[in-house]
XYZ file of C-alpha atoms in Angstrom:
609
model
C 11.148 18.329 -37.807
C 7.881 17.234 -39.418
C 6.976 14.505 -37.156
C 7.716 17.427 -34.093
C 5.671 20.388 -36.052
C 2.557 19.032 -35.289
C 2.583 18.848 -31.796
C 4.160 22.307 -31.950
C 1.946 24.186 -33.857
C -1.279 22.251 -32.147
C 0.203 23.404 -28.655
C 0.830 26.894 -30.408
C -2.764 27.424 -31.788
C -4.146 25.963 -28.235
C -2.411 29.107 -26.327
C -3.060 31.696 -29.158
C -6.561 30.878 -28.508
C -7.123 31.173 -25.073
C -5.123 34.402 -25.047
C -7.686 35.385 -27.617
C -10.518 34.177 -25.422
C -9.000 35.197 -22.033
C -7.965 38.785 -21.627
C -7.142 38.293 -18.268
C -4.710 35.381 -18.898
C -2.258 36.773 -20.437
C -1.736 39.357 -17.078
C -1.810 35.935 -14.700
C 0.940 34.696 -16.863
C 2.784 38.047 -16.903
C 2.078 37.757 -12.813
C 3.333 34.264 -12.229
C 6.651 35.282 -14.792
C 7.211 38.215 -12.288
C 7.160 36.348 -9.011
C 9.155 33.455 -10.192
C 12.004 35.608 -12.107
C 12.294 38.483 -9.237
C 15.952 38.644 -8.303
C 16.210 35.090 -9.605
C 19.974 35.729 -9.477
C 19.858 35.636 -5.857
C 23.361 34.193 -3.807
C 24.916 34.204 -7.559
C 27.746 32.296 -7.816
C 27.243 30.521 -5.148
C 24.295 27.561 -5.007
C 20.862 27.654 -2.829
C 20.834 23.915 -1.921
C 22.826 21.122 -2.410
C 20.679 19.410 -5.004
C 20.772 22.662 -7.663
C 24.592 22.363 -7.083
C 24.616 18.502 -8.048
C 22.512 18.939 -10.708
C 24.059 21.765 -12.540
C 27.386 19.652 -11.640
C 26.410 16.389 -13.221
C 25.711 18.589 -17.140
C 28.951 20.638 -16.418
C 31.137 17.754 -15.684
C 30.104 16.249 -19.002
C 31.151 19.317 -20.671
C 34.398 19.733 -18.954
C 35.452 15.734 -19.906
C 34.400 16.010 -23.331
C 36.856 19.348 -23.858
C 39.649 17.538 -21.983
C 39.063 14.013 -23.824
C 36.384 14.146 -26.735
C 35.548 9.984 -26.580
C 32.985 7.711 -26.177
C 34.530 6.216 -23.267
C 34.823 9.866 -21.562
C 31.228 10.717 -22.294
C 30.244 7.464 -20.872
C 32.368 8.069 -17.709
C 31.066 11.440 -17.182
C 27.094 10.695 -18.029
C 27.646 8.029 -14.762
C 28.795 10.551 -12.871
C 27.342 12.340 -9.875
C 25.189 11.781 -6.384
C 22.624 9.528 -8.264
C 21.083 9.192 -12.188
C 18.797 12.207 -12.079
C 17.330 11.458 -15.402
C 15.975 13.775 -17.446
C 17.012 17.124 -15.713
C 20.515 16.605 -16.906
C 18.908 16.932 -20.787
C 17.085 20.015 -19.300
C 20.291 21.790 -17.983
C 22.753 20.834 -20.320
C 21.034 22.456 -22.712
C 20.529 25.357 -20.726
C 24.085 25.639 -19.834
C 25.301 25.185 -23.658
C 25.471 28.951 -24.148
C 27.879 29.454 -21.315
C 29.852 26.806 -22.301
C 30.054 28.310 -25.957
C 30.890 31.450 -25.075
C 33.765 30.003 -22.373
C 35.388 28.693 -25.231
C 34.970 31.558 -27.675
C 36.529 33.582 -24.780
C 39.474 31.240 -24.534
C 38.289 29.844 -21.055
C 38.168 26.162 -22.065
C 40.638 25.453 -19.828
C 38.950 26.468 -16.554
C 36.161 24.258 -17.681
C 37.641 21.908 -19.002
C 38.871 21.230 -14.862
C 35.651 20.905 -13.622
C 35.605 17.414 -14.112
C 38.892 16.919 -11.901
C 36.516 17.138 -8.474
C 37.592 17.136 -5.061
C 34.708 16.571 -3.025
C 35.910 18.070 0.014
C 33.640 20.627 1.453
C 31.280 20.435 -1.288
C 33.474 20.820 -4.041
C 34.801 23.753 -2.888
C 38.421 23.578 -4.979
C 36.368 23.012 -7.904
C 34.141 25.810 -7.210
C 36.869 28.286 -6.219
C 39.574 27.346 -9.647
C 36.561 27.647 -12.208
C 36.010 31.421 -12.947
C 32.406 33.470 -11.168
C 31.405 34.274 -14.181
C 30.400 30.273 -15.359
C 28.944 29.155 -12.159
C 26.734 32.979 -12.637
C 25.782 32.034 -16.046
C 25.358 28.887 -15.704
C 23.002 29.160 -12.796
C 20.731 32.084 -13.878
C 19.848 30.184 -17.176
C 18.863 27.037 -15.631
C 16.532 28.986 -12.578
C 15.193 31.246 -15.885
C 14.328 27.497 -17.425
C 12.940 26.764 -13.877
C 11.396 29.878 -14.346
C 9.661 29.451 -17.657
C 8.382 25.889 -16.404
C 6.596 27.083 -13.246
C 4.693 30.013 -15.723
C 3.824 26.595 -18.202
C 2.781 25.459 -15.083
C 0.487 28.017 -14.231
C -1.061 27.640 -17.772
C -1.445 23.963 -17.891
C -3.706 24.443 -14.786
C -5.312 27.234 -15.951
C -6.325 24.637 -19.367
C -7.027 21.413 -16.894
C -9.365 24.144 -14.848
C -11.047 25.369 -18.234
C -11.502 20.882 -18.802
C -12.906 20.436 -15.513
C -15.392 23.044 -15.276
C -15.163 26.721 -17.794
C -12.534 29.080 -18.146
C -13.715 31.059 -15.470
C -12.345 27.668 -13.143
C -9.560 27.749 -14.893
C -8.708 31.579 -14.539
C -9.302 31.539 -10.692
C -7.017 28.197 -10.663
C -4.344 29.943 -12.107
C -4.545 32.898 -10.315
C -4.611 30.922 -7.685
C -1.174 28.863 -8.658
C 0.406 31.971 -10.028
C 0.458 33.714 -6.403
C 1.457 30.336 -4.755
C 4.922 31.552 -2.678
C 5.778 27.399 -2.798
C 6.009 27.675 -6.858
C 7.124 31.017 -6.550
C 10.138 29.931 -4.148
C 11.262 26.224 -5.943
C 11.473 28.511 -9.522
C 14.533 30.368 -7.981
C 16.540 27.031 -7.885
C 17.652 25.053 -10.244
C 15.835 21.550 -9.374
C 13.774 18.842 -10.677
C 10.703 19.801 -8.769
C 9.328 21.849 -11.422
C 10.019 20.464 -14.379
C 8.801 17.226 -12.721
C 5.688 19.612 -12.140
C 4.748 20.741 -15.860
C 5.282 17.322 -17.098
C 2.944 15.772 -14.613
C 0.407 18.414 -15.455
C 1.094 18.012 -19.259
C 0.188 14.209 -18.632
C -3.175 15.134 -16.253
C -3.959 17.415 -18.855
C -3.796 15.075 -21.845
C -5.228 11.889 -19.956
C -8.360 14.372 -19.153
C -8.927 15.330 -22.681
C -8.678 11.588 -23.607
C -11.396 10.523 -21.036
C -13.451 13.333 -22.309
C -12.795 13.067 -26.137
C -12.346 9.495 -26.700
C -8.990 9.784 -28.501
C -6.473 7.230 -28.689
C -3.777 9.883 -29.606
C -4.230 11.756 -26.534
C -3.933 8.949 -24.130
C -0.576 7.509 -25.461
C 0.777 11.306 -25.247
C -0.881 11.264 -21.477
C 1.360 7.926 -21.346
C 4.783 9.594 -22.871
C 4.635 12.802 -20.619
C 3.850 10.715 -17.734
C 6.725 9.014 -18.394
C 8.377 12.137 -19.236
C 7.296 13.204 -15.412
C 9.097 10.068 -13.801
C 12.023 10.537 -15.742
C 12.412 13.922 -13.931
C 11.569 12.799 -10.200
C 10.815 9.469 -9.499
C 7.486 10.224 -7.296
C 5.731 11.432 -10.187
C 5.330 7.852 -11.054
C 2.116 7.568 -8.803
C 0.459 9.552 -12.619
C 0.576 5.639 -13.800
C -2.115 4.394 -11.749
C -4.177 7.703 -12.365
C -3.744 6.982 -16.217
C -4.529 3.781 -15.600
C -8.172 4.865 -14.091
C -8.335 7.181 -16.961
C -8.883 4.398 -19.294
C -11.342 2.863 -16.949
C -13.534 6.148 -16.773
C -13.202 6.431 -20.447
C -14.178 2.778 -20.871
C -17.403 3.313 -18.811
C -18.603 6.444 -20.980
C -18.353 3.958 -23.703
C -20.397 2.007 -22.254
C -17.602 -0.739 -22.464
C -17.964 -3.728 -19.770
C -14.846 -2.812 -17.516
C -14.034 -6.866 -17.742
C -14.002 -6.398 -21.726
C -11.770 -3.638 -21.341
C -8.860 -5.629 -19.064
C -9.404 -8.304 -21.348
C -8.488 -6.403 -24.430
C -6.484 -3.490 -22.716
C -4.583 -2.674 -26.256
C -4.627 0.592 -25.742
C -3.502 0.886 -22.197
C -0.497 -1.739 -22.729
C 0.585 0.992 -25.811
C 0.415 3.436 -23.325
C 2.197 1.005 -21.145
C 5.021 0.921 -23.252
C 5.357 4.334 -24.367
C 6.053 5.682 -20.970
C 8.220 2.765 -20.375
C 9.942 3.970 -23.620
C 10.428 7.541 -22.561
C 11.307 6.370 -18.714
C 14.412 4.875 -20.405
C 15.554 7.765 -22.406
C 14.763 10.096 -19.878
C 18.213 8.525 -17.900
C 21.179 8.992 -20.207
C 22.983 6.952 -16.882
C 20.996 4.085 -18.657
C 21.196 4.992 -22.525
C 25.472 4.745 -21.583
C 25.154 1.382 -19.881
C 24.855 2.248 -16.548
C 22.039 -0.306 -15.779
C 23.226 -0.731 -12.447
C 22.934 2.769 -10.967
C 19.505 3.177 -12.504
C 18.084 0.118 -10.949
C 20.065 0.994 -7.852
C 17.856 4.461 -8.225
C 14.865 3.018 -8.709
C 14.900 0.376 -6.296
C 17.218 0.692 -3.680
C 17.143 4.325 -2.917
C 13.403 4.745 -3.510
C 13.157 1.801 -1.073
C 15.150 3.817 1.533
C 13.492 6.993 1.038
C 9.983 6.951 3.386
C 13.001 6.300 6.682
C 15.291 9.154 5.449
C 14.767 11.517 8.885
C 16.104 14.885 8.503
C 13.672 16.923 10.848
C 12.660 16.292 13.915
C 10.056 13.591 15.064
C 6.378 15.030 14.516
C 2.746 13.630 13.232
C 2.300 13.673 9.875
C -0.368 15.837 9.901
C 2.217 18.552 11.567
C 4.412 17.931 8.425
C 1.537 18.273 6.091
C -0.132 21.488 7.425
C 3.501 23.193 8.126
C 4.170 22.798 4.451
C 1.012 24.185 3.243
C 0.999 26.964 5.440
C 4.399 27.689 4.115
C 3.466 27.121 0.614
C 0.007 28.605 0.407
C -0.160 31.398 3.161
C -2.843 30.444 6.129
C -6.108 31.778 4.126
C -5.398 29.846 1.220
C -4.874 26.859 2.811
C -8.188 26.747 4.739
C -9.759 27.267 1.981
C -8.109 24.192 0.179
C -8.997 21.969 2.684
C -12.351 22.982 2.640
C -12.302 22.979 -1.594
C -10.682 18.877 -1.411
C -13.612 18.216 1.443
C -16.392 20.215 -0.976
C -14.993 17.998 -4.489
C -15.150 15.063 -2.420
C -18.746 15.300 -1.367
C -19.808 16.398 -4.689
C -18.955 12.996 -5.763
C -21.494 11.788 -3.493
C -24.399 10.309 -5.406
C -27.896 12.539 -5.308
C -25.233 15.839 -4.422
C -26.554 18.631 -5.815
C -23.610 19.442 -7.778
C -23.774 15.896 -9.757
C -26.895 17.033 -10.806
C -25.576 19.735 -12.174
C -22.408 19.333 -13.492
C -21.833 17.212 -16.671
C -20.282 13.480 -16.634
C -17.237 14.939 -17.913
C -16.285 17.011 -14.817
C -17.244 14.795 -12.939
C -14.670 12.215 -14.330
C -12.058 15.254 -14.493
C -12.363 15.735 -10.879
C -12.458 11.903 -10.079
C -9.112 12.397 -11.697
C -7.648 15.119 -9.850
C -9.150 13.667 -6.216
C -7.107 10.672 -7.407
C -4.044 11.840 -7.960
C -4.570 13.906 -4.881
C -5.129 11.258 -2.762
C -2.081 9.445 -3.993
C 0.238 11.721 -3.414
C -0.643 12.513 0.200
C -0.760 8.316 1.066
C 2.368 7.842 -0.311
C 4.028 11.246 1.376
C 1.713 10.130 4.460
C 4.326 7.354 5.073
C 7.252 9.366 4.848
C 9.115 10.587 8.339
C 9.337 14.376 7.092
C 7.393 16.241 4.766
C 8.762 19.255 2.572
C 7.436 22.074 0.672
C 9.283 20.609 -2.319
C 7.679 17.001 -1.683
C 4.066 18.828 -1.498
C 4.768 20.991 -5.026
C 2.845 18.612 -7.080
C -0.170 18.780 -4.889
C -0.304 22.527 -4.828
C -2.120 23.163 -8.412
C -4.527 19.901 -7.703
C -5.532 21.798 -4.439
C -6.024 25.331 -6.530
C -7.839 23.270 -9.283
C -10.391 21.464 -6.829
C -10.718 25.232 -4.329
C -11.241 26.836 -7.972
C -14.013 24.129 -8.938
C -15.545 24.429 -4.991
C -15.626 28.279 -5.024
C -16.731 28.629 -8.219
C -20.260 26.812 -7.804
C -20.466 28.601 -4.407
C -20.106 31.441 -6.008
C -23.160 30.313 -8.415
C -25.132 29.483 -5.393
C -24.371 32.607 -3.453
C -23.105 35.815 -5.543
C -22.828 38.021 -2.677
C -20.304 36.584 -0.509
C -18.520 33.993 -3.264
C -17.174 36.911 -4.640
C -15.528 38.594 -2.247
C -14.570 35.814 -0.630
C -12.330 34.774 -3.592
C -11.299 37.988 -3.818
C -9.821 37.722 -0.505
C -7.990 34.828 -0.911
C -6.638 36.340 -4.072
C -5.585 39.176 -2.245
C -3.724 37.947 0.775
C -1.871 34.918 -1.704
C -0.493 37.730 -3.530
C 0.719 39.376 -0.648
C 1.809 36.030 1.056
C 3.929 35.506 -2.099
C 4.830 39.089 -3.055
C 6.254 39.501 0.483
C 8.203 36.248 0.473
C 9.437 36.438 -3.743
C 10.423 40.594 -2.574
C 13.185 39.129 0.670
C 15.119 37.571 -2.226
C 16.205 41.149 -3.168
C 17.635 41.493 0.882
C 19.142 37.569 1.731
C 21.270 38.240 4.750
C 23.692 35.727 3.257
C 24.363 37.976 0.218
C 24.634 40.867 2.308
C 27.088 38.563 4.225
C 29.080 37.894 1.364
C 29.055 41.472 -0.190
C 30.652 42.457 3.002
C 33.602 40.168 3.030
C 34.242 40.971 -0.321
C 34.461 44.559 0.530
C 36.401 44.168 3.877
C 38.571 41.284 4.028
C 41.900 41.649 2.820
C 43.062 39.158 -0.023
C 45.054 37.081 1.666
C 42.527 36.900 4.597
C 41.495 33.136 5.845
C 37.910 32.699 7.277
C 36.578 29.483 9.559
C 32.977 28.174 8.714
C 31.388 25.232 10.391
C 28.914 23.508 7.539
C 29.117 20.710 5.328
C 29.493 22.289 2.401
C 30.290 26.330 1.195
C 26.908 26.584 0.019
C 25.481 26.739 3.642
C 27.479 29.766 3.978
C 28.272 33.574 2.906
C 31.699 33.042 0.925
C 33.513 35.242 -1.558
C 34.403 33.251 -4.599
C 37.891 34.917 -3.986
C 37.684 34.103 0.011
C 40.004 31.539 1.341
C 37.741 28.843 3.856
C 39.168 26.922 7.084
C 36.482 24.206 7.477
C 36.473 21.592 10.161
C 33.880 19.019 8.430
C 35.393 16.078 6.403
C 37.183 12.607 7.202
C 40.443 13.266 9.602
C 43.195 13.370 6.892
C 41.419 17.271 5.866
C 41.955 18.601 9.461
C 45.936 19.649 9.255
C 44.215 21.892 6.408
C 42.564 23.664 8.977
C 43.603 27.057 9.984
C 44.086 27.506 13.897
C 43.391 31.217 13.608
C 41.868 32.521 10.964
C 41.241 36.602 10.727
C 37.428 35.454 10.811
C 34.922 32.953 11.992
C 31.238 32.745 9.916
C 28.349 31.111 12.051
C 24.870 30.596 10.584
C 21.420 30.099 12.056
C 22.344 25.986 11.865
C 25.279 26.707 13.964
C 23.018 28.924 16.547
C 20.853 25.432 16.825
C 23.385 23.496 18.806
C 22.513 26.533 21.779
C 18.864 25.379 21.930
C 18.060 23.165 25.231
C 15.317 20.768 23.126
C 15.384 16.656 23.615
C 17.193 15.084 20.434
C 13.865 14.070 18.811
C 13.223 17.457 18.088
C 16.709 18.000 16.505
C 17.383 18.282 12.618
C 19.517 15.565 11.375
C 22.117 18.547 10.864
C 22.720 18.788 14.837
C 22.372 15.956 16.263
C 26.051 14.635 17.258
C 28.030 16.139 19.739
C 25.972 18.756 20.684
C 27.205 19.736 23.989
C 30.831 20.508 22.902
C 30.186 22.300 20.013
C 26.912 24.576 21.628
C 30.377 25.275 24.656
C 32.607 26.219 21.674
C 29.623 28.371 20.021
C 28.845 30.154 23.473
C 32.414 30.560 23.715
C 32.643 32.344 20.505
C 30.118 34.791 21.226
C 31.027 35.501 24.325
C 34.822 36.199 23.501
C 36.422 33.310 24.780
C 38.564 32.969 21.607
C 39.716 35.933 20.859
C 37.358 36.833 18.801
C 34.459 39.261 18.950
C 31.173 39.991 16.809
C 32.060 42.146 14.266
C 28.601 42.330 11.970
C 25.128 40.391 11.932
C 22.688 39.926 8.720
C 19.263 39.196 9.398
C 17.267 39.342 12.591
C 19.217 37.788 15.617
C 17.568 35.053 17.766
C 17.122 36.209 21.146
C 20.200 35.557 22.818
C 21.515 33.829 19.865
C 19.024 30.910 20.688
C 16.770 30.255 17.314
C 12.811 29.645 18.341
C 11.909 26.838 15.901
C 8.477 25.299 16.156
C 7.745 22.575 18.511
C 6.904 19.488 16.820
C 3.251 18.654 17.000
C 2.278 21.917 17.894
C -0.320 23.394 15.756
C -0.465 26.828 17.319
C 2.903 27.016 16.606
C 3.393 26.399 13.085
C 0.145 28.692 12.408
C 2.463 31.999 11.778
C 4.377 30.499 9.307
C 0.696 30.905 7.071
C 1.061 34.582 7.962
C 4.929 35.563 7.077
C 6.154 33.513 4.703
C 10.512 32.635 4.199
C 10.077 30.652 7.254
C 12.396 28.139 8.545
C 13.273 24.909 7.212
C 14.457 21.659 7.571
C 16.556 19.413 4.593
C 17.677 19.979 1.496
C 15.173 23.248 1.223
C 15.918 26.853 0.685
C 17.235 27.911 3.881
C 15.421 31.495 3.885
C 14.224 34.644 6.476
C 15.581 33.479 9.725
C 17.624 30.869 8.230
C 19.981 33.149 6.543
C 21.010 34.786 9.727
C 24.914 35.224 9.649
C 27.331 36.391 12.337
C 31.021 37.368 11.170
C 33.321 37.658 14.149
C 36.641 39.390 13.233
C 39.967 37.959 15.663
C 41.226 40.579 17.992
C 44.128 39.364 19.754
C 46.105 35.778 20.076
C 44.721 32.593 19.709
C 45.747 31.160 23.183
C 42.934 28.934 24.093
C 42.849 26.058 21.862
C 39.742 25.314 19.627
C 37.834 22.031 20.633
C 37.318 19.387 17.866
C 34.241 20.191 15.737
C-alpha cells in the first residue's frame, strides 16, 4: 500500500488541481461521462459484438471452474481458456464482474454459475447463455461497459493534460472538448472491449514519456515504459508506443545536449525502460503467468502475423477505409478540420515556420511526439485490407490534440474567425455524437426482442439465420432453430417454427453487387439463400411479415456504400450509427429486424442454409 500511495495521491493532487485551475473541466468531464454512460445498458442480457461476449466469457469461466473445483490445476485450465490470451482485460473484467459473482453466491445461485464453464459452443454459446440466469449476464455486462465507461472519461482527461503539455490549458480544454463529443469514443464505451482501456493506457504512457522529455526525469520515463507496456498488454497494436518512447529518449537526449551516439552507447536508461515494459507485458497475460507459453507466443506471433490479410469487408483503397472511419467517428466537420490540423502540425515543424519561432522547444518535441505516433499508427493500419472505427480509436485524441494545437494559434493569429470557427466544430461534434449516443435509447433489436417477449407464447420456437444469438433479437426465455454449425447440429433444427427473425445481414444476400464488394458474412452461397430470403418475404413459406424495427431498405434491398466511392461514404459524416462491417457495433440501419409469424402448413420444404 505504501509503495502504491504515491502514485495515487500524486495522480490525485494532479486532477484536484486542474479542476481548481479549470472551471470548465470539470463540465467536459461531466459531458464525456454523459455520452458514454447514456443507456449503456443497451441489448441487456444479450452481447453487442462477439468480442465483449468472449471477453466477459474468458473472467466468468474462471469463476464458474473455481466454484465447481477450487485447484490450481482448474484455475490453470480455465485462465487458458477462450478465443485467444487477451491479456490484461481479463484482470480488468474480472474484477469488475466480482460483485455479481458475490452476490450470485450470497443469493444461493452458485450453481448456475458455477455451469458456465461447461460450454457448448454451438451458436455462440447459446446453451450456456440460455441455463445461466438474465440477471448475471445484466450485471455482469453493465459493470464492465460502466468500467469502459469510466476509462473513455480518463481518457478525455489524459488528453486534456497531454494538450495542457503541448501547448496551455486552453489546448488542452479545446482537445478535450473535442474528444469528449467524439461519437467513435462515445460508441466503443457502450461495449465491453479492449479498445479503451488499450486507449487510456496508451495515453497514460504519451503522457508520461512527454513530461520526461520535457522534465528530464528518469522516474517518469520508466513509468512511460510500464504503462506502455501496460497498453500492449491490453491490445497488441498499442505496441507501436515502443518506438515512440524510444524517440522520446532521443529528443530528451538532444535537449541535453547529449551526442545521440553517446546516448546508444550508454542507453541505461532506455534498456530499464526496456525491461520494465517487458516486465509488465508478461503480467499483463495471466495465459502466460499459468504456463501457457505457447498460446501467448502463438498470439503474438502467429495471429498478429495473420492479421493485415484478415478481409472482412469488401475490397476498397485504403484511403476509402480511412476516411469512412473518420467520418463515422468524428462527424464530416470535424474531420476536415483534422486533416487540415495533422497537415498545419506538420508544417509547423518545418524549419524558419512561423510557429517554431514561436512556440518553445518543448512543444515542439511534444508534437514531434504525437505526429509520431500518428504516423505509426496509420502505416501500420495502412497495410491492413479493412479499416475499423475500433482500429482508428487510438488515433482519434492524437488528431483532437494536433486540430486543438492548429486552431488554437489560428485563433492567435486571427480572433475573429478562429473563434467561431471552433465553435462550430464544437457544435456540430456534439450533435454528431448526441444524435448517435441518443439511438441507443430506440435499437430496433431491443424493440425486437421486447416484442417477442410480450407476444410469443412460452413454448413458441423461432428460426434465425446468424452465427451466433448475439446477431439477433432473442428473449433469454425464447427457444432458437438455427441453421449455422457443422452438419451433426442440423436434426436440431426445427422445420417449422411459429417464427422466422431476419436481420439487415440476412437482407444483404438480396443485393445484385460483384463478390468483391461483399462482407465476409455473405459471401457463400448467395444465390440460394437471397431465393429462400425472397421467398420468405414474399410468402412462399407460409409465412408472412408480421412486424419490422427500424427503417426498411427499399424493397428489402440494403444500399451500402460502394467501395471507393467518396461521395458515397460522405453522409455517414452527417448521420452518424451508420453501417458496418466486422466485429463492430452493428447500429441504425444495421439493427433492422423483420419477424414473420407462420400462417398455415409448412408444405414447401426449406432449402439448406
Amino acid at each position: 500500500m505504501i509503495v502504491a500511495s504515491g502514485p495515487i495521491e500524486r495522480i490525485g493532487g494532479q486532477v484536484r488541481r486542474d479542476l481548481r485551475a479549470d472551471p470548465y473541466l470539470v463540465v467536459i468531464l461531466l459531458v464525456a461521462a454523459l455520452l458514454a454512460c447514456f443507456w449503456v445498458w443497451h441489448r441487456v442480457p444479450n452481447f453487442v459484438t462477439w468480442d465483449e461476449r468472449d471477453r466477459l466469457l474468458d473472467s466468468l469461466v474462471v469463476y464458474s471452474s473455481l466454484i465447481e473445483d477450487p485447484s490450481l490445476a482448474s484455475l490453470r485450465e480455465s485462465v487458458a481458456w477462450g478465443r485467444a490470451p487477451f491479456g490484461a482485460t481479463f484482470y480488468l473484467y474480472t474484477l469488475a464482474v466480482l460483485p455479481v459473482v458475490v452476490l450470485a453466491l450470497l443469493l444461493g445461485e452458485g450453481g448456475a454459475l458455477a455451469g458456465v464453464h461447461s460450454l457448448n459452443v454451438e451458436y455462440g454459446y447459446f446453451e450456456t447463455w440460455q441455463a445461466t440466469p438474465a440477471w448475471i449476464w445484466t450485471g455482469s455486462l453493465v459493470a464492465t461497459r460502466l468500467v469502459n465507461a469510466c476509462l473513455a472519461v480518463g481518457s478525455v482527461y489524459l488528453t486534456y493534460r497531454l494538450g495542457t503539455a503541448l501547448r496551455d490549458r486552453a489546448t488542452g480544454r479545446l482537445a478535450a472538448a473535442l474528444l469528449a463529443v467524439t461519437f467513435g469514443l462515445a460508441m466503443l464505451a457502450h461495449e465491453a472491449g479492449e479498445d479503451v482501456p488499450a486507449l487510456f493506457a496508451l495515453l497514460l504512457a504519451l503522457y508520461l514519456l512527454v513530461r520526461s522529455v520535457q522534465t528530464g526525469s528518469r522516474r517518469r520515463f520508466l513509468e512511460a515504459s510500464a504503462a506502455g507496456g501496460l497498453a500492449v498488454a491490453f491490445k497488441l497494436t498499442a505496441g507501436l508506443i515502443v518506438p515512440v518512447i524510444g524517440l522520446g529518449y532521443l529528443l530528451r537526449a538532444r535537449r541535453d545536449d547529449r551526442p545521440l551516439p553517446d546516448a546508444l552507447r550508454r542507453p541505461r536508461l532506455l534498456v530499464g525502460g526496456a525491461a520494465t515494459g517487458a516486465a509488465v507485458i508478461a503480467l499483463g497475460f495471466p495465459t502466460l503467468l499459468v504456463g501457457h507459453v505457447d498460446l501467448v507466443i502463438e498470439r503474438f506471433v502467429g495471429q498478429s502475423a495473420g492479421r493485415a490479410g484478415v478481409a472482412l469487408g469488401p475490397d476498397a483503397p485504403t484511403w476509402w477505409w480511412f476516411l469512412r472511419g473518420y467520418l463515422a467517428s468524428f462527424g464530416l466537420p470535424l474531420t476536415a478540420a483534422g486533416i487540415a490540423g495533422v497537415l498545419a502540425s506538420i508544417a509547423a515543424l518545418r524549419p524558419g515556420s512561423g510557429d517554431r519561432a514561436t512556440a518553445s522547444p518543448t512543444d515542439r518535441d511534444a508534437r514531434i511526439l504525437l505526429l509520431a505516433l500518428l504516423a505509426a499508427f496509420l502505416a501500420v493500419l495502412s497495410g491492413w485490407h479493412d479499416v475499423r472505427p475500433h482500429h482508428l480509436l487510438p488515433t482519434l485524441p492524437l488528431v483532437a490534440l494536433l486540430t486543438a494545437d492548429a486552431l488554437a494559434r489560428f485563433r492567435d493569429r486571427r480572433p475573429p474567425l478562429g473563434g467561431p470557427l471552433i465553435a462550430v466544430l464544437l457544435v456540430t461534434t456534439a450533435a454528431f455524437a448526441g444524435v448517435g449516443v441518443a439511438g441507443y435509447a430506440t435499437t430496433p433489436r431491443d424493440a425486437a426482442t421486447d416484442w417477442l417477449d410480450r407476444t410469443a407464447p412460452e413454448n413458441a420456437t423461432m428460426a434465425t439465420y446468424h452465427h451466433g444469438f448475439d446477431e439477433t433479437a432473442v428473449p433469454h426465455r425464447m427457444s432458437v432453430a438455427h441453421r449455422w454449425g457443422p452438419a451433426s447440429h442440423e436434426d436440431r433444427n426445427v422445420t417449422c417454427p411459429e417464427y422466422v427473425q431476419l436481420s439487415y445481414e440476412n437482407l444483404l444476400y438480396l443485393r445484385d453487387v460483384p463478390p468483391a464488394q461483399r462482407e465476409a458474412g455473405v459471401r457463400r452461397n448467395v444465390s440460394r439463400r437471397a431465393a429462400y430470403v425472397r421467398g420468405l418475404l414474399e410468402g412462399d413459406y407460409a409465412y408472412e411479415v408480421a412486424v419490422e424495427f427500424g427503417p426498411r431498405p427499399p424493397n428489402y434491398v440494403p444500399q451500402r456504400p460502394t467501395p471507393g466511392s467518396l461521395v458515397d461514404i460522405l453522409p455517414m459524416g452527417l448521420t452518424p450509427r451508420n453501417d458496418f462491417y466486422g466485429d463492430e457495433q452493428e447500429l441504425g440501419p444495421g439493427q433492422y429486424v423483420v419477424i414473420l409469424v407462420r400462417d398455415g402448413a409448412c408444405s414447401k420444404p426449406v432449402p439448406a442454409w
